[in-house]
Amino acid sequence: MGTFIISASENPFNTILKTLERPDGGEFGKYYCLPALNDPRIDKLPYSIKILLESAIRNCDEFQVKSKDVEKIIDWENTSPKQVEIPFKPARVLLQDFTGVPAVVDLACMRDAMNKLGGDSNQINPLVPVDLVIDHSVQVDVARSENAVQANMELEFQRNKERFAFLKWGSKGFDNMLVVPPGSGIVHQVNLEYLGRVVFNTNGMLYPDSVVGTDSHTTMIDGLGVAGWGVGGIEAEAAMLGQPMSMVLPGVVGFKLLGKLRDGVTATDLVLTVTQMLRKHGVVGKFVEFYGEGMRELSLADRATIANMSPEYGATMGFFPVDHVTLQYLQLTGRTNETIAMIESYLRANKMFVDYNEPQIEKVYSSYLELKLEEVEPCISGPKRPHDRVPLKEMKADWHACLDNRVGFKGFAIPKESQSKIAKFSFHGTPAELRHGDVVIAAITSCTNTSNPNVMLGAALVAKKACELGLEVKPWIKTSLAPGSGVVTKYLQKSGLQKYLNQLGFHIVGYGCTTCIGNSGDIDESVASAISENDMVAAAVLSGNRNFEGRVHPLTRANYLASPPLVVAYALAGTVDIDFEREPIGTGKDGKKIFFRDIWPSSEEVANVVQSSVLPDMFKATYEAITKGNPMWNQLSVPSSTLYSWDPTSTYIHEPPYFKDITMSPPGPHGVKDAYCLLNFGDSITTDHISPAGSIHKDSPAAKYLLEHRVDRRDFNSYGSRRGNDEIMARGTFANIRLVNKLLKGEVGPKTIHIPSGEKLSVYDVAMRYKTAGQDTIILAGAEYGSGSSRDWAAKGPMLLGVKAVIAKSFERIHRSNLVGMGIIPLCFKSGEDAETLGLTGQERYTIDLPSSVNELKPGQDVTVATDSGKSFTCTVRFDTEVELAYFNHGGILQYVIRNLICSKQ
């Protein structure tokens, strides 16, 4: 494996390079003209596939991207069912600060490694534009106060000054990197409202915007007609460094929308309906492309809300091609007329614009779905998964079924005689009661909905009507509002409705991740005691994407996703155990019973307030602040050195050991011998179970490490904030309190068995015992291993723990590639087989026999796994492409890139 670089040749498609003329004379720039290929197959391609095609044509150099790759994409109708591999070079990379910190840490480490191997460290720079948004986490401890935003900002800078300073160093130390300062908004909404280009013009070359991001919410941008999806940090880093992403040419599900939504039905109701339909259809690894006459009626914000839920329905992206609605949104959000004219001209010239006034050319899709928008009804989703949709009218019955059902995704197994239990407690001297299903957290969060003025102003109208009727939210319900950008604050204030949200306790707490990532803060002690001591199933209602177990708060076993207006309604009702049709939400100031219908605004009411309150100047003013920064950010002083000076005592930024023993010679393929099973899992183990997330538990290995480093408990901060420290993240891997590990025989929690001694210890402690003894480990798992958010630490953590392979029934797309990127072998049981059918207990030792020669190991190859109990079985090695094999042979993607860069200069 000596040389990896071949000199690239001139682009063979330069013959179709055309000039795009301006309507008023002059020119916009050059572009690769797809119609000039005169290939009738291109007209039938889904719009999302055309973006892949244009990228392949523009980047074709017969080395990284070849003419045969272009042909594969043009022939998509025939090639996509065959799972063919194509390279893809996105136009830019999007980093969120939690995932951006480890990415910048890795870049800084790579510079050190380049020095060590005799290369030029300045070569380590992003080769494509990188947008890094510091959408800092927001603690909602000070939720019910007028000065929450400022207080949280000060708290964040106090806690995360070191992390922010590191990112500011990165913005100065690396070329081609834009850092959006804290307090500007959350990554996916800033991307939609400000960063999204739709069409790039780089040095006179025009091409479609496309983006990969280290935040799974990246898919929100697909609502704007920009192809984007979430990847692991390691994939993003490779893309930043000029490596093509190797991907399987996806199938595309055509999703036809007809009609329009009924009065009072929200975008969130539509999203939860679409999520359930697509989950049932099966769209993992596929694109979903929306089309049909219903698109005329669907606002850009509604489209973005649907696109944002792609990880929850399992698709790579849910794509909405550019049309007149897109252009109107670009105008609303302050893009210039010149830019919008360029975007429309380019996309029309390349037949990538949808014009409903022209006859539509029927596109070919891999499969088809259809939804009449008028059939969508109000709903919520839960209590433990985003795709478990419950129509609002069935909620009460569904809740009681959940209390009855055995413990699972739809069950709590509460005995009949305990279901009506009342836990009495004193809340600050006032007598109070809790029942099963009572709401203790109600949060309008920045994940999905705050990019959508309809649902945000709808929630504010619900608050207004409730306040005018004299309804109140119980004081022990933790309420909060975290918009995705400052624009939301501006239009809520202009509408005059923010005061009603404040009156009900929905004060703005900041612009960042809150409740759905575990930043709920503490529930009042009296409420927490009432829940714990009486084993109550308390509920959280939030307008986020995710409600997996243990994610929102350790004490809320039931977590429901709902539209912002419904979050307010449930906060007022104080319980999810209610039939909104028949039971009153509460009693008004005149003693009359108030029902759901009394506080619910009509679609016309919402549309009127949106029309008068959401204005282009708000977007311009909000995003001008990005270039100016804010006083706290501007006052951070950082060194100007090219190489970062690591502080060995830092508990935030630490040099990881990825390149500790790197040499110019790659290790090559390597199997696993006599490995112990570290963990034995069933189905649906999410990255929330694997990756460190949320608060750091006081009894965890990470807490012990921090205490040993003299960090006070009050300064522990969250795992997200400490993603730049591998020591803490390794200790937080598999530290989820809801972890179900079969080695523990029914016990739930972040522990496992050290098989040689039989001792039960934390996962980290057991892993270190194996590692110290020089013993490899593997993980057994069921279906959908690694589903949920894309998190590189869900792969980095296991690698640092010494895990060499994961054997599962199936993998989530991003997580599987992340495992490969960290040198971990992903293997799939054969169809119809799993650990149980094969009689595996996890007590065995496992040997995975891989061919030792680079040329013998092929993508998708079958290998034998042998155990010391005498059982052997066949698995498929899930290296899906030749590039993934190369990464594995090098010990990981970053090692591959470094050796590649050095060889390119030799």
PDB file of C-alpha atoms in Angstrom, residues 39 193 221 281 366 708 768 787:
ATOM      1  CA  ASP A  39     -29.509  11.895 -23.033  1.00  0.00           C
ATOM      2  CA  GLU A 193     -32.435  30.868   6.948  1.00  0.00           C
ATOM      3  CA  ILE A 221     -32.103  22.055   4.347  1.00  0.00           C
ATOM      4  CA  HIS A 281     -42.886   1.673   3.846  1.00  0.00           C
ATOM      5  CA  SER A 366     -38.101   3.307  -7.170  1.00  0.00           C
ATOM      6  CA  GLU A 708     -10.268  13.417  40.367  1.00  0.00           C
ATOM      7  CA  MET A 768     -10.507  -1.211  30.652  1.00  0.00           C
ATOM      8  CA  SER A 787     -30.434   4.205  14.888  1.00  0.00           C
TER       9      SER A 787
END
